[in-house]
PDB file of C-alpha atoms in Angstrom:
ATOM      1  CA  UNK A   4     119.295  47.839  68.206  1.00 55.00           C
ATOM      2  CA  UNK A   5     116.736  49.834  66.392  1.00 59.00           C
ATOM      3  CA  UNK A   6     116.896  53.590  66.089  1.00 63.00           C
ATOM      4  CA  UNK A   7     113.767  55.569  66.971  1.00 60.00           C
ATOM      5  CA  UNK A   8     111.764  56.725  64.240  1.00 61.00           C
ATOM      6  CA  UNK A   9     111.612  60.501  64.400  1.00 59.00           C
ATOM      7  CA  UNK A  10     108.150  60.378  62.620  1.00 62.00           C
ATOM      8  CA  UNK A  11     106.815  58.066  65.340  1.00 64.00           C
ATOM      9  CA  UNK A  12     105.117  59.931  68.127  1.00 63.00           C
ATOM     10  CA  UNK A  13     106.555  59.793  71.554  1.00 64.00           C
ATOM     11  CA  UNK A  14     104.227  59.068  74.490  1.00 62.00           C
ATOM     12  CA  UNK A  15     103.191  62.318  75.816  1.00 69.00           C
ATOM     13  CA  UNK A  16     103.083  63.250  79.406  1.00 70.00           C
ATOM     14  CA  UNK A  17      99.976  64.083  80.911  1.00 66.00           C
ATOM     15  CA  UNK A  18      99.252  67.965  81.148  1.00 64.00           C
ATOM     16  CA  UNK A  19      99.805  69.491  84.684  1.00 62.00           C
ATOM     17  CA  UNK A  20      96.216  70.171  85.957  1.00 63.00           C
ATOM     18  CA  UNK A  21      95.248  73.877  85.590  1.00 64.00           C
ATOM     19  CA  UNK A  22      95.156  75.377  89.032  1.00 63.00           C
ATOM     20  CA  UNK A  23      94.327  79.110  89.430  1.00 65.00           C
ATOM     21  CA  UNK A  24      97.327  81.157  90.183  1.00 60.00           C
ATOM     22  CA  UNK A  25      97.955  81.790  93.903  1.00 60.00           C
ATOM     23  CA  UNK A  26      96.596  85.209  94.738  1.00 60.00           C
ATOM     24  CA  UNK A  27      99.461  87.629  95.029  1.00 59.00           C
ATOM     25  CA  UNK A  28      99.311  90.308  97.819  1.00 58.00           C
ATOM     26  CA  UNK A  29      98.891  93.795  96.378  1.00 56.00           C
ATOM     27  CA  UNK A  30     102.001  95.851  96.114  1.00 60.00           C
ATOM     28  CA  UNK A  31     102.295  98.268  99.017  1.00 64.00           C
ATOM     29  CA  UNK A  32     102.427 101.981  98.477  1.00 63.00           C
ATOM     30  CA  UNK A  33     105.711 103.210  98.199  1.00 71.00           C
ATOM     31  CA  UNK A  34     107.110 104.984 101.497  1.00 79.00           C
ATOM     32  CA  UNK A  35     104.090 103.764 103.458  1.00 88.00           C
ATOM     33  CA  UNK A  36     105.538 103.905 106.913  1.00 90.00           C
ATOM     34  CA  UNK A  37     106.809 107.545 105.990  1.00 93.00           C
ATOM     35  CA  UNK A  38     103.338 108.528 104.938  1.00 92.00           C
ATOM     36  CA  UNK A  39     101.701 107.159 108.217  1.00 93.00           C
ATOM     37  CA  UNK A  40     104.404 109.323 110.231  1.00 95.00           C
ATOM     38  CA  UNK A  41     103.557 112.329 107.895  1.00 95.00           C
ATOM     39  CA  UNK A  42      99.768 112.094 108.766  1.00 94.00           C
ATOM     40  CA  UNK A  43     100.371 111.953 112.367  1.00 95.00           C
ATOM     41  CA  UNK A  44     102.768 114.689 112.494  1.00 96.00           C
ATOM     42  CA  UNK A  45     100.489 116.714 110.262  1.00 95.00           C
ATOM     43  CA  UNK A  46      98.130 116.853 113.210  1.00 95.00           C
ATOM     44  CA  UNK A  47     100.641 117.259 116.028  1.00 95.00           C
ATOM     45  CA  UNK A  48     103.375 119.313 114.332  1.00 95.00           C
ATOM     46  CA  UNK A  49     102.107 120.667 110.791  1.00 96.00           C
ATOM     47  CA  UNK A  50     105.451 121.908 109.657  1.00 96.00           C
ATOM     48  CA  UNK A  51     107.256 118.421 110.106  1.00 96.00           C
ATOM     49  CA  UNK A  52     104.109 116.781 108.713  1.00 96.00           C
ATOM     50  CA  UNK A  53     104.219 118.725 105.716  1.00 96.00           C
ATOM     51  CA  UNK A  54     107.885 118.087 105.224  1.00 96.00           C
ATOM     52  CA  UNK A  55     107.562 114.348 105.809  1.00 96.00           C
ATOM     53  CA  UNK A  56     104.409 114.246 103.272  1.00 95.00           C
ATOM     54  CA  UNK A  57     106.491 115.859 100.563  1.00 95.00           C
ATOM     55  CA  UNK A  58     109.404 113.495 101.005  1.00 95.00           C
ATOM     56  CA  UNK A  59     106.870 110.535 101.002  1.00 94.00           C
ATOM     57  CA  UNK A  60     105.185 111.846  97.748  1.00 93.00           C
ATOM     58  CA  UNK A  61     108.732 112.253  96.120  1.00 93.00           C
ATOM     59  CA  UNK A  62     109.709 108.793  97.061  1.00 92.00           C
ATOM     60  CA  UNK A  63     106.550 107.319  95.617  1.00 90.00           C
ATOM     61  CA  UNK A  64     106.953 109.178  92.415  1.00 90.00           C
ATOM     62  CA  UNK A  65     110.578 107.973  92.067  1.00 90.00           C
ATOM     63  CA  UNK A  66     109.264 104.221  92.708  1.00 88.00           C
ATOM     64  CA  UNK A  67     106.519 104.767  90.078  1.00 85.00           C
ATOM     65  CA  UNK A  68     103.620 104.651  92.320  1.00 84.00           C
ATOM     66  CA  UNK A  69     101.173 106.933  93.918  1.00 85.00           C
ATOM     67  CA  UNK A  70     100.746 107.720  97.532  1.00 87.00           C
ATOM     68  CA  UNK A  71      97.280 109.001  98.637  1.00 90.00           C
ATOM     69  CA  UNK A  72      98.192 108.862 102.350  1.00 92.00           C
ATOM     70  CA  UNK A  73     101.272 111.153 101.503  1.00 93.00           C
ATOM     71  CA  UNK A  74      99.138 113.651  99.653  1.00 94.00           C
ATOM     72  CA  UNK A  75      96.533 113.639 102.463  1.00 95.00           C
ATOM     73  CA  UNK A  76      99.271 114.454 105.088  1.00 95.00           C
ATOM     74  CA  UNK A  77     100.473 117.379 102.873  1.00 96.00           C
ATOM     75  CA  UNK A  78      96.950 118.727 102.550  1.00 96.00           C
ATOM     76  CA  UNK A  79      96.127 118.396 106.286  1.00 96.00           C
ATOM     77  CA  UNK A  80      99.479 119.848 107.417  1.00 97.00           C
ATOM     78  CA  UNK A  81      99.246 122.729 104.952  1.00 97.00           C
ATOM     79  CA  UNK A  82      95.565 123.614 106.126  1.00 97.00           C
ATOM     80  CA  UNK A  83      96.545 123.241 109.851  1.00 97.00           C
ATOM     81  CA  UNK A  84      99.823 125.522 109.255  1.00 96.00           C
ATOM     82  CA  UNK A  85      97.759 128.108 107.703  1.00 96.00           C
ATOM     83  CA  UNK A  86      95.210 128.017 110.475  1.00 96.00           C
ATOM     84  CA  UNK A  87      97.807 128.132 113.086  1.00 95.00           C
ATOM     85  CA  UNK A  88      99.447 131.173 111.569  1.00 95.00           C
ATOM     86  CA  UNK A  89      96.143 133.089 111.505  1.00 96.00           C
ATOM     87  CA  UNK A  90      95.413 132.093 115.165  1.00 94.00           C
ATOM     88  CA  UNK A  91      98.838 133.447 116.334  1.00 93.00           C
ATOM     89  CA  UNK A  92      98.264 136.591 114.572  1.00 92.00           C
ATOM     90  CA  UNK A  93      94.884 137.120 116.141  1.00 90.00           C
ATOM     91  CA  UNK A  94      96.284 136.139 119.617  1.00 88.00           C
ATOM     92  CA  UNK A  95      99.203 138.431 119.187  1.00 87.00           C
ATOM     93  CA  UNK A  96      97.120 141.279 117.834  1.00 84.00           C
ATOM     94  CA  UNK A  97      94.766 140.817 120.835  1.00 81.00           C
ATOM     95  CA  UNK A  98      97.632 140.780 123.293  1.00 76.00           C
ATOM     96  CA  UNK A  99      99.175 143.888 121.777  1.00 76.00           C
ATOM     97  CA  UNK A 100      95.929 145.661 121.829  1.00 73.00           C
ATOM     98  CA  UNK A 101      95.289 144.914 125.521  1.00 69.00           C
ATOM     99  CA  UNK A 102      99.057 145.705 126.340  1.00 67.00           C
ATOM    100  CA  UNK A 103      98.752 149.126 124.734  1.00 69.00           C
ATOM    101  CA  UNK A 104      95.622 149.865 126.515  1.00 77.00           C
ATOM    102  CA  UNK A 105      97.193 149.093 129.862  1.00 77.00           C
ATOM    103  CA  UNK A 106     100.521 150.941 129.026  1.00 79.00           C
ATOM    104  CA  UNK A 107      98.149 153.993 128.104  1.00 81.00           C
ATOM    105  CA  UNK A 108      96.357 153.803 131.263  1.00 81.00           C
ATOM    106  CA  UNK A 109      99.676 153.674 133.362  1.00 82.00           C
ATOM    107  CA  UNK A 110     101.034 156.677 131.346  1.00 83.00           C
ATOM    108  CA  UNK A 111      97.637 158.512 132.025  1.00 83.00           C
ATOM    109  CA  UNK A 112      98.126 158.056 135.752  1.00 84.00           C
ATOM    110  CA  UNK A 113     101.644 159.160 135.765  1.00 85.00           C
ATOM    111  CA  UNK A 114     100.688 162.296 133.944  1.00 84.00           C
ATOM    112  CA  UNK A 115      98.226 163.212 136.623  1.00 82.00           C
ATOM    113  CA  UNK A 116      94.798 161.654 136.002  1.00 81.00           C
ATOM    114  CA  UNK A 117      92.923 160.162 139.014  1.00 81.00           C
ATOM    115  CA  UNK A 118      91.084 157.444 137.230  1.00 81.00           C
ATOM    116  CA  UNK A 119      91.282 155.694 133.852  1.00 82.00           C
ATOM    117  CA  UNK A 120      89.101 153.443 131.831  1.00 79.00           C
ATOM    118  CA  UNK A 121      90.808 150.099 131.012  1.00 76.00           C
ATOM    119  CA  UNK A 122      88.770 147.562 128.760  1.00 74.00           C
ATOM    120  CA  UNK A 123      85.361 149.221 129.755  1.00 76.00           C
ATOM    121  CA  UNK A 124      86.075 149.455 133.571  1.00 78.00           C
ATOM    122  CA  UNK A 125      86.864 152.565 135.456  1.00 83.00           C
ATOM    123  CA  UNK A 126      89.775 152.118 137.621  1.00 81.00           C
ATOM    124  CA  UNK A 127      91.457 154.592 140.022  1.00 82.00           C
ATOM    125  CA  UNK A 128      95.131 155.238 139.295  1.00 80.00           C
ATOM    126  CA  UNK A 129      96.000 153.715 142.709  1.00 79.00           C
ATOM    127  CA  UNK A 130      94.573 150.476 141.521  1.00 78.00           C
ATOM    128  CA  UNK A 131      96.311 150.850 138.183  1.00 74.00           C
ATOM    129  CA  UNK A 132      99.671 151.626 139.500  1.00 73.00           C
ATOM    130  CA  UNK A 133      99.488 148.976 142.226  1.00 73.00           C
ATOM    131  CA  UNK A 134      99.134 146.237 139.522  1.00 71.00           C
TER     132      UNK A 134
END
């Protein structure tokens, strides 16, 4: 029996063919489902959408990624929330002005007036008190 000479080369295995690496899917954004819910709620119920968007952004930051959809949800929700508050202030202010005018007209009729002007229309006190 002969021992193999370490200096002698061993037959080499043929190299494996170089195939391109399989395409890996892009990593999903962290909290993607929560971001989608946040953008939907941002339009329907801005306060809920704002909260969900902030939570999705925090989760994405903890995972070390960015979440543009969550940022969009936060921006949309914040804008719609501000617009909603402004609309409510205008509506309530208008209702208070109309209510004050009607209350003033009723008080004038009770005090003895025969007709009053309500929102540009002259009404008899009988009409005002009937309503």
